[in-house]
Amino acid sequence: DQQVKQNSPSLSVQEGRISILNCDYTNSMFDYFLWYKKYPAEGPTFLISISSIKDKNEDGRFTVFLNKSAKHLSLHIVPSQPGDSAVYFCAASEVSWRGGTSYGKLTFGQGTILTVHP
Amino acid sequence: NAGVTQTPKFRVLKTGQSMTLLCAQDMNHEYMYWYRQDPGMGLRLIHYSVGEGTTAKGEVPDGYNVSRLKKQNFLLGLESAAPSQTSVYFCASSYSRLAGKSDTQYFGPGTRLTVL
C-alpha cells in the first residue's frame, strides 16, 4: 500500500504563473513533511518542510500547505521559473523504532515532473 | 564542505559479480541511509544506520549488505548482483530526531548501476 501518493505524474506551467504540486497521505502517524527537488543525474535536494503542528510554511517563492484533516499536502511555486523544471518528491516522516533505536523514517511519493515553459 | 558524496558514479556489472558502493558525509550526521530509485516508484529504503557500528534493514533489504565502521562512511554491498538490482542508488544522511533536530535528509548525487 502506498502511504504517500502524488497522483499527477507531470505538470506543465507557463513561466510567471503559479505551479501547484499535490500530495496525499494515509498514515496519521506522519508528523513531518518535506518536499525535495531533483534534477536529472543529481540527487534529491531538500526544498522546504512543514511540521504537522503548522498548516503553512513559506520560503521565498515556495510555500507548503498542510491540511491534516484531508491528509493533503501541496507545494506552491510562485512565480514559476524555467529553472524550476525538475522532478518534485513529497516525503512524510514518522518516528520508527527498530531494535531499541529510533529514527525519522521517510516515505516518498512517486514524484511529479514539473515543466515550466518560457 | 562537500556534503554527501558517493563513489562510483556509474558501474556496469555482470550477473553474479559483487561490488561495494561508498558513501561519505562531512556534516557529522548520526544517521545514514541507502535508497534505490526505480522508474515510477519514488525512493525506497534499503538499509539504514543510526550510528557507528549499527545497521538495520529498510523496506527492500534483500540482496544487499551494509557496514558503518566509521561515523562518516556508509558502505552498500552487493554480493551477487542480479538484473533486478539495476537501479539508481542514493545515499543520504541526517541528524538524530532525538537530538532535537529535524528529519531532513541530505542526499548524495547517486550511483547508476546496471547489471547485465
Coordinates of C-alpha atoms in Angstrom, one line a residue:
Chain A
D1 CA 0.0 0.0 0.0
Q2 CA 1.3 3.4 -0.9
Q3 CA 1.2 5.7 2.1
V4 CA 2.3 8.8 0.2
K5 CA 0.9 9.4 -3.3
Q6 CA 1.5 12.0 -5.9
N7 CA -1.3 11.4 -8.3
S8 CA -0.1 13.8 -11.1
P9 CA 2.9 12.3 -12.9
S10 CA 3.5 15.6 -14.7
L11 CA 2.6 19.3 -14.6
S12 CA 3.2 21.9 -17.3
V13 CA 3.1 25.6 -16.4
Q14 CA 3.9 28.9 -18.1
E15 CA 6.7 31.0 -16.8
G16 CA 5.5 33.6 -14.2
R17 CA 2.4 31.6 -13.3
I18 CA 1.8 29.5 -10.2
S19 CA 2.7 25.8 -10.0
I20 CA 0.8 23.7 -7.6
L21 CA 2.0 20.2 -6.8
N22 CA -0.1 17.9 -4.7
C23 CA 0.5 15.0 -2.3
D24 CA -1.9 12.8 -0.4
Y25 CA -1.0 10.6 2.5
T26 CA -2.8 7.9 4.5
N27 CA -0.7 7.3 7.7
S28 CA -1.9 9.6 10.5
M29 CA 1.4 8.9 12.4
F30 CA 3.3 11.1 9.9
D31 CA 4.3 14.3 11.8
Y32 CA 6.8 16.0 9.5
F33 CA 6.5 16.6 5.7
L34 CA 9.2 17.6 3.2
W35 CA 9.5 18.5 -0.5
Y36 CA 12.5 17.6 -2.5
K37 CA 13.5 18.7 -6.0
K38 CA 15.5 16.5 -8.3
Y39 CA 17.3 17.4 -11.5
P40 CA 18.4 14.6 -13.9
A41 CA 21.6 12.8 -12.9
E42 CA 21.6 14.5 -9.5
G43 CA 20.5 13.6 -6.0
P44 CA 17.3 15.0 -4.5
T45 CA 17.8 18.4 -2.9
F46 CA 15.8 19.5 0.1
L47 CA 13.4 22.3 -0.7
I48 CA 11.0 23.0 2.2
S49 CA 9.4 21.3 5.1
I50 CA 6.5 21.6 7.5
S51 CA 5.7 20.2 10.9
S52 CA 2.3 18.7 11.5
I53 CA 1.6 21.4 14.1
K54 CA 1.5 24.0 11.4
D55 CA -0.6 24.5 8.3
K56 CA 1.7 26.7 6.2
N57 CA 5.3 27.4 5.7
E58 CA 6.9 29.9 3.3
D59 CA 10.4 30.2 2.0
G60 CA 10.7 32.8 -0.8
R61 CA 8.8 31.6 -3.9
F62 CA 7.9 28.3 -2.2
T63 CA 5.0 27.7 0.1
V64 CA 3.9 24.4 1.6
F65 CA 0.3 23.9 2.8
L66 CA -0.8 21.1 5.1
N67 CA -4.4 20.1 5.5
K68 CA -4.3 17.4 8.2
S69 CA -8.0 16.6 8.2
A70 CA -7.8 15.9 4.5
K71 CA -4.3 14.3 4.8
H72 CA -3.2 16.5 1.9
L73 CA 0.0 18.5 1.3
S74 CA 0.6 20.9 -1.5
L75 CA 3.6 22.9 -2.7
H76 CA 3.0 26.3 -4.4
I77 CA 5.7 27.9 -6.5
V78 CA 5.1 31.5 -7.5
P79 CA 6.2 32.9 -9.8
S80 CA 7.4 29.7 -11.6
Q81 CA 10.7 29.9 -13.5
P82 CA 12.2 27.7 -16.2
G83 CA 14.9 26.7 -13.7
D84 CA 12.2 25.1 -11.5
S85 CA 11.7 22.4 -14.1
A86 CA 12.6 19.2 -12.3
V87 CA 11.0 16.2 -10.5
Y88 CA 9.4 17.1 -7.2
F89 CA 9.1 14.4 -4.5
C90 CA 7.0 14.8 -1.4
A91 CA 8.0 12.8 1.7
A92 CA 6.5 12.2 5.0
S93 CA 8.2 11.3 8.3
E94 CA 7.3 9.3 11.3
V95 CA 9.3 8.0 14.2
S96 CA 10.2 4.4 13.6
W97 CA 11.5 2.2 16.4
R98 CA 13.7 -0.8 15.5
G99 CA 15.7 -2.8 18.0
G100 CA 15.6 -0.2 20.7
T101 CA 16.6 2.7 18.5
S102 CA 14.5 5.3 16.6
Y103 CA 14.9 7.3 13.5
G104 CA 12.8 9.6 11.4
K105 CA 11.6 7.2 8.7
L106 CA 10.8 9.0 5.4
T107 CA 8.2 7.6 3.0
F108 CA 8.4 9.2 -0.5
G109 CA 5.8 9.8 -3.2
Q110 CA 6.4 8.7 -6.8
G111 CA 7.3 12.2 -7.9
T112 CA 5.8 14.8 -10.2
I113 CA 7.7 16.1 -13.3
L114 CA 7.3 19.9 -13.4
T115 CA 8.0 21.7 -16.7
V116 CA 8.0 25.4 -16.8
H117 CA 7.8 26.9 -20.3
P118 CA 9.4 30.3 -21.1
Chain B
N1 CA 32.1 21.2 3.0
A2 CA 31.3 18.6 0.4
G3 CA 28.0 17.3 2.0
V4 CA 27.3 13.7 0.9
T5 CA 29.5 12.1 -1.7
Q6 CA 29.1 8.8 -3.5
T7 CA 31.6 6.6 -5.4
P8 CA 31.4 5.4 -8.1
K9 CA 29.0 7.5 -10.2
F10 CA 28.4 4.7 -12.7
R11 CA 29.0 1.0 -12.8
V12 CA 28.1 -1.9 -15.1
L13 CA 28.2 -5.4 -13.6
K14 CA 27.6 -8.9 -14.9
T15 CA 25.1 -11.2 -13.1
G16 CA 26.8 -12.8 -10.1
Q17 CA 29.6 -10.2 -9.7
S18 CA 30.0 -8.3 -6.5
M19 CA 30.7 -4.6 -5.7
T20 CA 30.7 -2.1 -2.9
L21 CA 29.2 1.4 -3.1
L22 CA 30.8 4.0 -0.8
C23 CA 29.0 6.9 0.8
A24 CA 30.8 9.6 2.8
Q25 CA 29.4 12.7 4.6
D26 CA 31.1 15.5 6.3
M27 CA 28.2 17.0 8.3
N28 CA 28.7 14.9 11.4
H29 CA 25.3 13.4 10.9
E30 CA 24.4 10.4 13.2
Y31 CA 22.1 8.7 10.7
M32 CA 22.8 7.4 7.2
Y33 CA 20.6 5.7 4.7
W34 CA 20.8 3.8 1.4
Y35 CA 17.9 4.1 -1.1
R36 CA 17.2 2.9 -4.6
Q37 CA 15.1 4.8 -7.1
D38 CA 13.3 2.9 -9.9
P39 CA 11.0 4.5 -12.5
G40 CA 7.6 5.4 -11.1
M41 CA 8.4 4.1 -7.6
G42 CA 9.9 7.0 -5.8
L43 CA 12.8 6.2 -3.4
R44 CA 12.7 3.0 -1.4
L45 CA 14.9 2.5 1.7
I46 CA 17.3 -0.4 1.5
H47 CA 19.2 -0.2 4.8
Y48 CA 20.0 2.5 7.3
S49 CA 22.3 3.2 10.3
V50 CA 21.6 5.2 13.4
G51 CA 25.2 5.3 14.5
E52 CA 28.7 3.9 14.0
G53 CA 28.7 0.1 14.2
T54 CA 24.9 -0.2 13.9
T55 CA 22.8 -1.0 10.8
A56 CA 19.2 -2.1 10.2
K57 CA 17.0 -3.3 7.4
G58 CA 14.8 -0.9 5.5
E59 CA 11.9 -1.6 3.1
V60 CA 13.8 -3.6 0.4
P61 CA 17.0 -5.1 2.0
D62 CA 17.2 -8.5 0.2
G63 CA 20.4 -8.9 -1.8
Y64 CA 22.3 -6.1 -0.1
N65 CA 24.5 -5.8 2.9
V66 CA 25.9 -2.7 4.7
S67 CA 28.5 -1.6 7.1
R68 CA 29.2 1.6 9.1
L69 CA 32.6 1.2 10.6
K70 CA 33.2 5.0 10.8
K71 CA 30.6 7.7 11.5
Q72 CA 31.2 9.5 8.2
N73 CA 31.1 6.4 5.9
F74 CA 28.3 4.0 5.0
L75 CA 29.0 1.1 2.6
L76 CA 26.5 -0.8 0.5
G77 CA 27.5 -4.2 -0.8
L78 CA 26.0 -6.4 -3.5
E79 CA 27.5 -9.9 -3.0
S80 CA 26.0 -11.5 -6.1
A81 CA 24.4 -8.9 -8.4
A82 CA 21.2 -9.6 -10.3
P83 CA 19.5 -7.7 -13.1
S84 CA 16.7 -6.7 -10.7
Q85 CA 19.3 -4.6 -8.9
T86 CA 19.7 -2.4 -11.9
S87 CA 18.8 1.0 -10.4
V88 CA 20.0 4.4 -9.2
Y89 CA 21.3 4.2 -5.7
F90 CA 21.2 7.2 -3.4
C91 CA 22.9 7.7 0.0
A92 CA 21.5 10.2 2.5
S93 CA 22.4 11.4 6.0
S94 CA 20.6 13.3 8.7
Y95 CA 20.8 14.4 12.3
S96 CA 19.0 12.5 15.0
R97 CA 15.4 13.5 15.8
L98 CA 16.1 12.6 19.4
A99 CA 18.8 15.3 19.4
G100 CA 16.1 17.9 18.7
K101 CA 16.9 18.1 15.0
S102 CA 14.6 17.8 12.1
D103 CA 14.2 14.7 9.9
T104 CA 15.6 16.4 6.9
Q105 CA 17.8 14.0 4.9
Y106 CA 20.6 15.3 2.7
F107 CA 21.3 13.2 -0.4
G108 CA 24.4 12.3 -2.5
P109 CA 24.5 12.6 -6.3
G110 CA 23.7 8.9 -6.8
T111 CA 25.3 5.8 -8.4
R112 CA 23.8 4.4 -11.6
L113 CA 24.2 0.7 -11.6
T114 CA 23.4 -1.6 -14.5
V115 CA 23.5 -5.4 -14.0
L116 CA 23.6 -7.4 -17.3

